[in-house]
Coordinates of C-alpha atoms (C1' of nucleotides) in Angstrom, one line a residue:
Chain A
M1 CA 54.9 68.3 104.8
L2 CA 54.8 65.6 107.4
D3 CA 51.6 63.9 108.5
I4 CA 50.4 65.8 111.6
Q5 CA 49.0 62.5 112.9
L6 CA 52.6 61.2 113.0
L7 CA 53.7 64.1 115.1
R8 CA 50.7 63.6 117.5
N9 CA 51.3 59.8 117.8
D10 CA 55.1 59.6 117.8
L11 CA 56.6 63.0 118.5
E12 CA 59.8 61.5 120.0
G13 CA 60.3 59.2 117.0
V14 CA 59.9 62.1 114.5
T15 CA 62.2 64.3 116.5
S16 CA 65.0 61.7 116.6
R17 CA 64.7 60.9 112.9
L18 CA 64.9 64.6 112.0
A19 CA 67.9 65.0 114.2
A20 CA 69.8 63.0 111.6
R21 CA 69.6 65.9 109.1
P22 CA 70.1 67.7 111.5
F23 CA 66.9 69.5 112.3
Q24 CA 65.8 70.5 115.7
L25 CA 62.1 70.0 116.1
D26 CA 60.5 72.1 118.8
G27 CA 58.3 69.5 120.3
A28 CA 57.3 71.7 123.2
E29 CA 55.9 74.3 120.9
F30 CA 54.1 71.7 118.9
Q31 CA 52.4 70.2 122.0
A32 CA 51.4 73.7 123.2
L33 CA 49.9 74.5 119.9
E34 CA 48.1 71.2 119.7
Q35 CA 46.7 71.4 123.2
E36 CA 45.3 74.9 122.5
R37 CA 44.0 73.7 119.1
K38 CA 42.1 70.9 120.7
L39 CA 40.5 73.1 123.3
V40 CA 39.5 75.8 120.9
Q41 CA 38.3 73.5 118.2
T42 CA 36.1 71.5 120.6
R43 CA 34.6 74.7 121.9
T44 CA 34.1 76.1 118.4
Q45 CA 32.3 73.0 117.2
E46 CA 30.1 73.0 120.3
L47 CA 29.0 76.5 119.7
Q48 CA 28.5 76.0 116.0
S49 CA 26.3 73.0 116.8
A50 CA 24.2 75.1 119.3
R51 CA 23.9 77.8 116.7
N52 CA 22.7 75.4 114.0
N53 CA 20.1 73.9 116.4
M54 CA 18.8 77.3 117.4
A55 CA 18.5 78.5 113.8
K56 CA 16.6 75.3 113.0
R57 CA 14.2 75.9 115.8
I58 CA 13.6 79.4 114.7
G59 CA 12.9 78.2 111.2
Q60 CA 10.5 75.6 112.5
A61 CA 8.7 78.0 114.8
K62 CA 8.4 80.6 112.0
S63 CA 6.8 78.1 109.7
K64 CA 4.2 77.4 112.3
G65 CA 3.6 81.1 112.6
E66 CA 4.8 81.3 116.2
D67 CA 6.5 84.4 117.8
V68 CA 10.3 84.1 117.5
T69 CA 11.6 87.3 118.9
A70 CA 12.7 85.7 122.2
L71 CA 14.5 82.9 120.4
M72 CA 16.2 85.4 118.1
S73 CA 17.6 87.5 120.8
E74 CA 18.8 84.5 122.6
A75 CA 20.6 83.3 119.5
G76 CA 22.1 86.7 119.0
E77 CA 23.7 86.7 122.4
A78 CA 25.4 83.3 121.9
N79 CA 27.1 84.6 118.8
S80 CA 29.7 86.8 120.2
E81 CA 31.7 84.0 121.8
L82 CA 31.4 81.9 118.7
Q83 CA 32.9 84.7 116.6
S84 CA 35.9 85.2 118.8
V85 CA 36.5 81.5 119.2
E86 CA 36.2 80.9 115.5
A87 CA 38.8 83.6 114.8
K88 CA 41.1 82.1 117.4
L89 CA 40.8 78.7 115.9
Q90 CA 41.7 80.0 112.5
Q91 CA 44.8 81.7 114.0
I92 CA 46.0 78.5 115.7
Q93 CA 45.5 76.4 112.6
A94 CA 47.5 78.9 110.6
K95 CA 50.2 78.7 113.2
L96 CA 50.2 74.9 113.1
Q97 CA 50.3 75.0 109.3
D98 CA 53.3 77.4 109.4
F99 CA 55.0 75.1 111.9
L100 CA 54.5 72.1 109.7
L101 CA 55.5 73.8 106.4
V102 CA 59.1 74.4 107.5
I103 CA 59.8 70.9 108.8
P104 CA 61.9 68.8 106.4
N105 CA 61.1 65.3 105.3
L106 CA 62.1 62.3 107.3
P107 CA 65.1 60.4 105.9
H108 CA 64.3 56.9 104.7
A109 CA 65.7 54.0 106.8
T110 CA 68.3 53.2 104.1
V111 CA 69.7 56.7 104.0
P112 CA 73.3 56.8 105.3
P113 CA 73.9 58.9 108.4
G114 CA 76.2 61.9 108.1
R115 CA 76.4 65.7 108.1
S116 CA 78.1 66.7 104.8
A117 CA 78.9 65.5 101.3
D118 CA 81.9 63.7 102.8
D119 CA 79.6 61.2 104.4
N120 CA 77.8 60.3 101.1
V121 CA 78.2 56.7 100.1
E122 CA 79.3 55.6 96.7
V123 CA 76.9 53.0 95.4
R124 CA 78.5 52.1 92.0
R125 CA 80.9 53.3 89.4
H126 CA 80.6 53.0 85.6
G127 CA 83.3 53.6 82.9
T128 CA 87.0 54.4 83.3
P129 CA 88.4 57.9 83.0
R130 CA 90.3 58.4 79.8
Q131 CA 94.1 58.7 79.9
F132 CA 95.3 61.8 78.0
D133 CA 98.7 62.1 76.4
F134 CA 98.5 65.9 76.4
Q135 CA 97.8 68.6 78.9
V136 CA 94.0 68.6 79.3
K137 CA 92.0 71.9 79.2
D138 CA 88.9 72.6 81.1
H139 CA 85.6 73.4 79.3
V140 CA 86.2 77.2 79.5
D141 CA 89.5 77.1 77.7
L142 CA 88.1 74.6 75.2
G143 CA 85.0 76.5 74.5
E144 CA 86.7 79.9 74.3
G145 CA 89.5 78.3 72.2
L146 CA 86.8 77.1 69.7
G147 CA 85.4 80.7 69.7
M148 CA 82.1 79.3 70.6
L149 CA 81.8 80.1 74.4
D150 CA 81.9 83.8 75.4
F151 CA 81.5 84.7 79.1
A152 CA 82.5 88.3 78.6
T153 CA 79.7 89.0 76.3
A154 CA 77.2 87.1 78.5
T155 CA 78.3 89.3 81.4
K156 CA 77.8 92.4 79.3
I157 CA 74.3 91.2 78.3
S158 CA 73.3 90.1 81.8
G159 CA 76.0 89.7 84.4
S160 CA 78.0 87.0 86.0
R161 CA 76.8 83.4 86.0
F162 CA 75.5 83.5 82.5
S163 CA 76.9 82.1 79.4
L164 CA 76.8 82.7 75.6
M165 CA 77.3 79.8 73.2
T166 CA 77.5 80.1 69.5
G167 CA 77.8 77.8 66.4
G168 CA 78.7 74.2 67.0
L169 CA 78.6 74.5 70.7
A170 CA 75.1 75.9 70.8
R171 CA 74.1 73.1 68.4
L172 CA 75.7 70.5 70.6
H173 CA 73.8 71.9 73.6
R174 CA 70.5 71.5 71.6
A175 CA 71.5 68.1 70.4
L176 CA 72.1 66.9 74.0
A177 CA 68.6 67.9 75.0
Q178 CA 67.0 66.4 72.0
F179 CA 68.9 63.1 72.5
M180 CA 67.9 62.9 76.1
L181 CA 64.2 63.5 75.3
D182 CA 64.2 60.9 72.6
V183 CA 65.8 58.2 74.8
H184 CA 63.3 58.8 77.6
T185 CA 60.2 59.0 75.4
R186 CA 61.1 56.2 73.1
E187 CA 62.9 53.8 75.4
H188 CA 61.8 54.5 79.0
G189 CA 58.1 55.3 78.5
Y190 CA 58.0 58.9 79.5
T191 CA 55.5 61.4 78.1
E192 CA 57.0 64.6 77.0
V193 CA 55.5 67.8 78.5
Y194 CA 55.9 71.5 77.9
T195 CA 55.1 73.6 80.9
P196 CA 55.0 77.2 82.1
Y197 CA 58.4 78.6 83.3
L198 CA 56.7 81.2 85.5
V199 CA 54.6 79.6 88.3
N200 CA 52.5 80.9 91.2
A201 CA 53.3 80.6 94.9
A202 CA 51.0 77.7 95.4
S203 CA 53.0 75.6 93.0
M204 CA 56.3 76.5 94.7
R205 CA 54.7 75.6 98.1
G206 CA 53.6 72.3 96.7
T207 CA 57.0 71.1 95.8
G208 CA 58.7 72.6 98.9
Q209 CA 60.6 75.6 97.6
L210 CA 58.3 77.9 99.5
P211 CA 58.1 79.2 102.2
K212 CA 61.6 78.3 103.3
F213 CA 63.8 78.9 100.2
E214 CA 62.4 82.0 98.6
E215 CA 65.9 83.6 98.5
D216 CA 67.0 80.9 96.1
L217 CA 64.3 81.9 93.5
F218 CA 63.9 84.7 91.0
R219 CA 60.5 86.3 91.2
V220 CA 58.6 88.7 89.0
P221 CA 56.0 91.1 90.3
F222 CA 52.6 90.5 88.6
G223 CA 49.2 91.6 89.8
L224 CA 48.1 92.9 93.2
E225 CA 46.2 91.2 95.9
E226 CA 43.5 93.3 97.5
P227 CA 43.8 93.6 101.3
T228 CA 41.3 91.5 103.2
Q229 CA 38.4 93.0 105.0
I230 CA 40.1 92.3 108.3
E231 CA 43.2 94.2 107.3
V232 CA 41.1 97.2 106.2
E233 CA 39.3 97.2 109.5
E234 CA 42.6 97.0 111.4
V235 CA 43.8 100.1 109.6
V236 CA 40.6 101.9 110.3
R237 CA 40.7 100.9 114.0
E238 CA 44.3 102.1 114.3
G239 CA 43.2 105.5 113.0
V240 CA 45.4 105.5 110.0
T241 CA 43.9 107.6 107.2
S242 CA 45.3 105.7 104.3
I243 CA 44.0 102.3 103.3
A244 CA 46.3 99.3 103.5
P245 CA 48.2 99.0 100.2
P246 CA 47.4 96.0 98.1
R247 CA 50.0 93.2 98.4
Q248 CA 52.2 92.6 95.5
K249 CA 51.8 89.2 93.9
Y250 CA 54.6 87.4 92.2
F251 CA 55.4 84.8 89.6
Y252 CA 58.4 82.7 90.3
L253 CA 60.9 81.5 87.7
I254 CA 61.1 77.7 87.9
P255 CA 64.4 76.5 89.5
T256 CA 63.7 73.1 87.9
A257 CA 61.0 71.5 85.8
E258 CA 60.1 69.4 88.9
V259 CA 58.0 72.4 90.0
P260 CA 55.5 72.8 87.1
V261 CA 55.5 69.1 86.2
T262 CA 54.9 67.7 89.7
N263 CA 52.2 70.3 90.3
I264 CA 50.3 68.9 87.3
V265 CA 48.6 66.6 89.9
R266 CA 48.1 69.2 92.6
D267 CA 44.6 69.1 94.0
E268 CA 43.8 66.1 91.7
I269 CA 42.7 62.5 92.4
V270 CA 44.4 60.3 89.8
P271 CA 42.7 57.1 88.8
L272 CA 44.7 54.1 90.0
E273 CA 45.0 52.6 86.5
L274 CA 46.9 55.8 85.3
L275 CA 49.7 55.3 87.7
P276 CA 52.6 55.6 87.4
L277 CA 52.5 58.9 85.5
K278 CA 55.9 59.4 83.9
F279 CA 56.8 62.8 82.5
V280 CA 59.9 64.1 80.8
C281 CA 60.4 67.8 80.4
H282 CA 63.1 70.0 79.0
T283 CA 63.2 73.5 80.5
P284 CA 65.5 76.3 81.4
C285 CA 66.1 76.5 85.1
F286 CA 66.6 79.8 87.0
R287 CA 68.4 80.0 90.4
S288 CA 69.6 83.0 92.3
E289 CA 72.5 81.0 93.8
A290 CA 72.3 83.2 96.8
G291 CA 74.8 82.0 99.4
S292 CA 77.1 80.4 96.8
Y293 CA 79.3 83.4 96.4
G294 CA 82.8 82.4 95.3
K295 CA 81.7 78.8 94.5
D296 CA 82.3 77.6 91.0
T297 CA 82.7 81.1 89.7
R298 CA 84.6 79.9 86.6
G299 CA 82.8 78.3 83.7
M300 CA 79.3 77.1 83.3
I301 CA 79.0 74.7 86.2
R302 CA 76.9 77.0 88.4
Q303 CA 74.7 79.4 86.4
H304 CA 71.7 81.6 87.0
Q305 CA 70.2 80.0 83.9
F306 CA 70.7 76.5 82.6
D307 CA 68.8 73.8 80.7
K308 CA 67.8 70.5 82.2
V309 CA 65.9 67.5 81.1
E310 CA 63.9 66.3 84.1
L311 CA 62.1 63.0 84.8
V312 CA 59.1 63.0 87.1
Q313 CA 57.0 60.1 88.3
I314 CA 53.7 60.1 90.1
I315 CA 53.6 56.7 91.7
A316 CA 51.8 54.4 94.1
P317 CA 53.4 54.4 97.6
E318 CA 54.4 50.7 97.6
K319 CA 56.1 51.2 94.2
S320 CA 58.0 54.3 94.9
Y321 CA 61.4 52.9 96.0
G322 CA 61.5 50.5 93.1
G323 CA 60.6 53.5 90.9
L324 CA 63.5 55.5 92.3
E325 CA 66.0 52.8 91.3
Q326 CA 64.5 52.7 87.8
L327 CA 64.4 56.4 87.4
T328 CA 68.1 56.7 88.5
G329 CA 68.9 54.0 86.0
H330 CA 67.1 56.0 83.3
A331 CA 69.3 59.0 84.0
E332 CA 72.4 56.7 84.0
T333 CA 71.5 55.4 80.5
I334 CA 72.2 58.9 79.1
L335 CA 75.8 58.9 80.5
Q336 CA 76.3 55.3 79.3
R337 CA 75.2 56.2 75.7
L338 CA 77.5 59.2 75.8
E339 CA 80.3 57.0 77.1
L340 CA 81.0 59.3 80.0
P341 CA 82.5 57.8 83.2
Y342 CA 80.3 58.4 86.3
R343 CA 79.5 57.2 89.8
V344 CA 76.3 57.0 91.8
V345 CA 76.3 58.1 95.4
A346 CA 73.6 57.8 98.0
L347 CA 73.3 61.1 99.8
C348 CA 73.7 61.1 103.6
A349 CA 70.9 62.5 105.7
G350 CA 72.7 65.8 106.2
D351 CA 73.3 66.4 102.5
M352 CA 69.8 65.7 101.3
G353 CA 67.3 68.4 100.2
F354 CA 64.5 69.6 102.3
S355 CA 61.7 67.6 100.7
S356 CA 63.5 64.4 100.0
A357 CA 63.3 61.1 101.8
K358 CA 66.1 59.5 99.8
T359 CA 68.4 60.9 97.1
Y360 CA 70.9 59.5 94.7
D361 CA 73.3 61.9 93.0
I362 CA 75.0 60.9 89.8
E363 CA 78.4 62.4 89.4
V364 CA 80.2 62.6 86.0
W365 CA 84.0 62.6 85.6
L366 CA 85.4 66.0 84.6
P367 CA 89.0 65.7 83.4
G368 CA 89.4 69.5 83.7
Q369 CA 88.9 69.3 87.4
S370 CA 90.1 65.7 87.9
A371 CA 86.9 65.1 89.9
F372 CA 83.4 63.7 89.8
R373 CA 80.8 66.5 89.7
E374 CA 77.1 66.2 90.2
I375 CA 75.2 66.0 87.0
S376 CA 71.9 64.5 88.3
S377 CA 70.0 64.2 91.5
C378 CA 67.2 61.6 91.8
S379 CA 64.9 61.7 94.7
N380 CA 61.9 60.0 96.3
F381 CA 59.8 62.5 98.2
E382 CA 57.3 59.9 99.4
A383 CA 54.1 61.7 100.3
F384 CA 55.9 64.9 101.4
Q385 CA 55.1 66.9 98.3
A386 CA 51.8 65.1 97.7
R387 CA 50.5 66.2 101.1
R388 CA 51.4 69.8 100.4
M389 CA 49.8 69.5 97.0
Q390 CA 46.8 67.4 98.0
A391 CA 47.8 65.1 95.1
R392 CA 46.0 61.7 95.5
F393 CA 45.0 58.6 93.8
R394 CA 42.1 56.3 94.3
N395 CA 43.4 53.0 95.9
E396 CA 42.0 49.5 95.4
K397 CA 39.3 50.3 98.0
G398 CA 38.3 53.3 96.1
K399 CA 39.5 55.6 98.8
P400 CA 41.7 58.7 98.0
E401 CA 45.3 58.3 99.2
L402 CA 48.3 60.5 98.8
V403 CA 50.6 59.6 95.9
H404 CA 54.3 59.4 96.1
T405 CA 56.4 61.7 93.9
L406 CA 59.8 61.0 92.3
N407 CA 62.1 63.2 90.2
G408 CA 65.5 63.3 88.8
S409 CA 67.6 65.2 86.3
A410 CA 68.4 63.2 83.2
L411 CA 70.4 65.2 82.8
A412 CA 71.5 68.8 83.5
V413 CA 72.2 69.8 79.9
G414 CA 74.9 72.5 80.7
R415 CA 76.9 70.2 82.8
T416 CA 76.6 67.4 80.3
L417 CA 78.0 69.7 77.7
V418 CA 80.9 70.5 80.0
A419 CA 81.5 66.8 80.5
V420 CA 81.4 66.1 76.7
L421 CA 83.8 69.0 76.0
E422 CA 86.3 67.9 78.6
N423 CA 86.1 64.1 78.0
Y424 CA 86.1 64.3 74.2
Q425 CA 88.8 66.9 73.8
N426 CA 91.6 66.4 71.3
A427 CA 95.2 67.6 71.5
D428 CA 94.5 70.4 68.9
G429 CA 91.7 71.9 71.0
S430 CA 88.9 70.4 68.9
V431 CA 86.2 68.2 70.4
S432 CA 84.9 64.9 69.0
V433 CA 81.2 64.4 68.9
P434 CA 80.1 61.3 70.8
A435 CA 78.7 58.7 68.5
A436 CA 75.2 58.9 70.0
L437 CA 75.0 62.5 69.2
Q438 CA 76.3 62.6 65.6
A439 CA 72.8 61.9 64.2
Y440 CA 71.7 65.0 66.0
M441 CA 74.5 67.1 64.6
G442 CA 73.9 66.3 61.0
G443 CA 76.6 63.6 61.0
L444 CA 79.3 65.9 62.3
E445 CA 82.1 64.0 64.0
R446 CA 84.2 66.8 65.4
I447 CA 83.7 70.4 66.5
A448 CA 86.7 72.6 65.5
R449 CA 87.5 76.3 65.3
S450 CA 86.1 77.6 62.0
G451 CA 88.2 79.6 59.5
Chain B
rG1 C1' 42.3 96.5 78.3
rG2 C1' 36.5 96.9 77.3
rA3 C1' 31.6 94.2 77.1
rA4 C1' 28.5 89.9 78.2
rA5 C1' 27.5 85.1 80.3
rG6 C1' 28.8 81.5 83.6
rG7 C1' 31.6 78.6 87.9
rU8 C1' 26.9 73.4 92.4
rG9 C1' 29.0 66.1 94.1
rG10 C1' 32.8 61.3 89.2
rC11 C1' 29.6 63.7 85.0
rU12 C1' 24.9 66.3 83.4
rG13 C1' 21.9 69.5 86.0
rA14 C1' 17.8 71.6 89.7
rG15 C1' 17.9 74.7 93.7
rU16 C1' 17.2 83.0 94.9
rG17 C1' 17.1 83.2 102.8
rG18 C1' 15.0 78.2 107.1
rU19 C1' 15.4 70.4 108.9
rC20 C1' 20.0 71.7 101.8
rG21 C1' 25.5 68.0 102.1
rA22 C1' 22.2 69.7 98.5
rA23 C1' 16.4 67.2 93.8
rA24 C1' 16.6 64.4 89.4
rG25 C1' 19.2 61.7 85.7
rC26 C1' 23.8 59.3 84.2
rG27 C1' 27.9 56.6 86.1
rC28 C1' 29.7 53.3 89.9
rC29 C1' 29.1 49.3 93.9
rG30 C1' 25.8 45.6 96.3
rG31 C1' 21.3 42.7 96.0
rA32 C1' 16.7 40.6 93.5
rC33 C1' 15.1 38.5 88.8
rU34 C1' 18.0 35.2 84.9
rC35 C1' 21.1 29.1 82.9
rG36 C1' 24.0 33.7 82.0
rA37 C1' 23.6 38.6 80.1
rA38 C1' 20.6 42.9 78.8
rA39 C1' 16.3 45.3 80.5
rU40 C1' 13.6 46.1 85.1
rC41 C1' 13.2 46.6 90.4
rC42 C1' 15.4 47.6 95.5
rG43 C1' 19.4 49.6 98.4
rG44 C1' 24.0 52.1 98.7
rU45 C1' 27.6 55.6 96.7
rG46 C1' 31.7 63.1 98.3
rU47 C1' 36.0 65.2 100.9
rA48 C1' 38.6 67.0 105.2
rC49 C1' 39.0 67.7 110.3
rG50 C1' 37.7 66.7 115.4
rG51 C1' 35.6 63.7 119.4
rU52 C1' 34.6 58.6 120.4
rU53 C1' 36.4 54.2 118.9
rC54 C1' 35.6 50.4 115.3
rU55 C1' 30.4 52.0 116.2
rC56 C1' 28.6 56.2 116.0
rC57 C1' 28.4 61.6 116.9
rG58 C1' 29.8 66.6 115.7
rU59 C1' 31.9 70.5 112.5
rA60 C1' 33.3 72.5 107.9
rC61 C1' 33.1 72.5 102.6
rC62 C1' 28.1 74.6 96.5
rG63 C1' 35.2 78.9 92.3
rU64 C1' 38.3 81.9 96.5
rG65 C1' 38.2 85.4 100.5
rG66 C1' 35.2 88.8 103.3
rG67 C1' 30.3 90.9 104.8
rU68 C1' 24.9 91.0 106.1
rU69 C1' 21.6 87.6 109.1
rC70 C1' 19.2 84.0 114.7
rG71 C1' 20.1 81.2 110.0
rA72 C1' 23.5 81.8 103.3
rA73 C1' 24.5 77.3 97.7
rU74 C1' 20.8 81.3 97.7
rC75 C1' 21.6 88.5 99.4
rC76 C1' 26.0 92.2 99.3
rC77 C1' 31.5 93.3 98.2
rA78 C1' 36.3 92.1 96.3
rC79 C1' 39.2 88.7 93.7
rC80 C1' 40.3 84.3 90.6
rC81 C1' 39.0 81.2 86.6
rU82 C1' 36.2 79.6 82.1
rU83 C1' 33.4 80.9 77.5
rU84 C1' 32.0 84.5 73.7
rC85 C1' 32.6 89.3 71.2
rC86 C1' 35.7 93.8 70.5
rG87 C1' 40.7 96.0 71.0
rC88 C1' 46.0 95.1 71.2
rC89 C1' 49.9 91.6 70.4
rA90 C1' 54.4 87.1 69.3

RNA sequence: GGAAAGGUGGCUGAGUGGUCGAAAGCGCCGGACUCGAAAUCCGGUGUACGGUUCUCCGUACCGUGGGUUCGAAUCCCACCCUUUCCGCCA
């Protein structure tokens, strides 16, 4: 969420910066809402002030034993306008809130312009793709050839976009996650956390998935919300005999550990000396992939369920851009240790996510596709998520101030597995185990078809 | 799922209809005392929003949302959470 003050003070500037995404800000609607808000709020507060004074006078008069019937009827009359104007104010503020909640973050000054992934800017490259003297296979052929990757059975159990791994491959998958966690906790100073995988709507709103991207999420019905008194009265007034049904409440499956981990600080004021908070978290991630029909249908690149090791930092504003560079470096370390070639790209304004002010993607080389594919996305959200979450710290002056939030995958485990399979494949269809992982595989150097 | 108790400021905790944004204590900040420190004493110490504009003024906030009332931390209703006991369960 953007700072409403910024929209009040520099509507034109905000509009033009958002146009880079591109996002069309309805400035006229904002100004109309603001004008009405100001009018109604001023009037409301005036009337509230009058009411408070009157109540005080009645109290004082009563304590002196004076007659207060005249005062009380006067006070009663003034109340009807207050009631309607209070309701109106609530309505306008809800409208303003809804307006603000769907505006994306402002791109940082260093974000390259552009509309699509084609306009992203390569920042650096690491490693050289290996030359193969045989026909390379992609991870699907390799995994199925090993007898350890079975999409048909996964489809039977669940449906498309799920995978089933067995034996050495399942172990390799586990080894990757363990390895990543160990590097980040032992070498990069992150605290490991275990979180809920089902979260409430407030958490999803905090990190920006709601209200705009509900269709990307899986949700599970749980519990009912009783209708408010107002709703019940509306039903009665409209002469409907049945009472309004209770609203269904939902849990949402996390699409990334970013959601539960970042929300740790929702509605909190973090002491300055604890910053930056650095968390690493391994979770499954669940995504509906609505709107990606026909994209990456083969293999385990795009799944409804995948594992990811996520880095999250809660950091002071003036340190957040330095923190983003560091965090991206932490993610790169994993690829370096696994000796996988990759490049880092700065996303252009049009390719960035809704909540991000700046994003680096890390793309790993996949011989099966002869292409770099995204394996990590590292972002600085500045105060965008913090404002939604009311996540603050106490600054040097002792005043609460919004934190900045960072996160990045380090890495997506499924895609890392794909990269290991394809980059470490041998002519006979076996796969060598990267040196960094052998300790996690009981010293195993090579995964081959058994029997 | 059943029963009971509870949810007040950074913390402890008082407040059951009227100058209550809220006593008191602790903590923290400033000052006095001191060579310095401790102890003691004095003063200050929540958040958000709005108006004004650098100085104030106003409004809201005592788990959340409603209601009653001229007036609600206090009364009523619903919900959420915490603790304890019972039941069920990995």
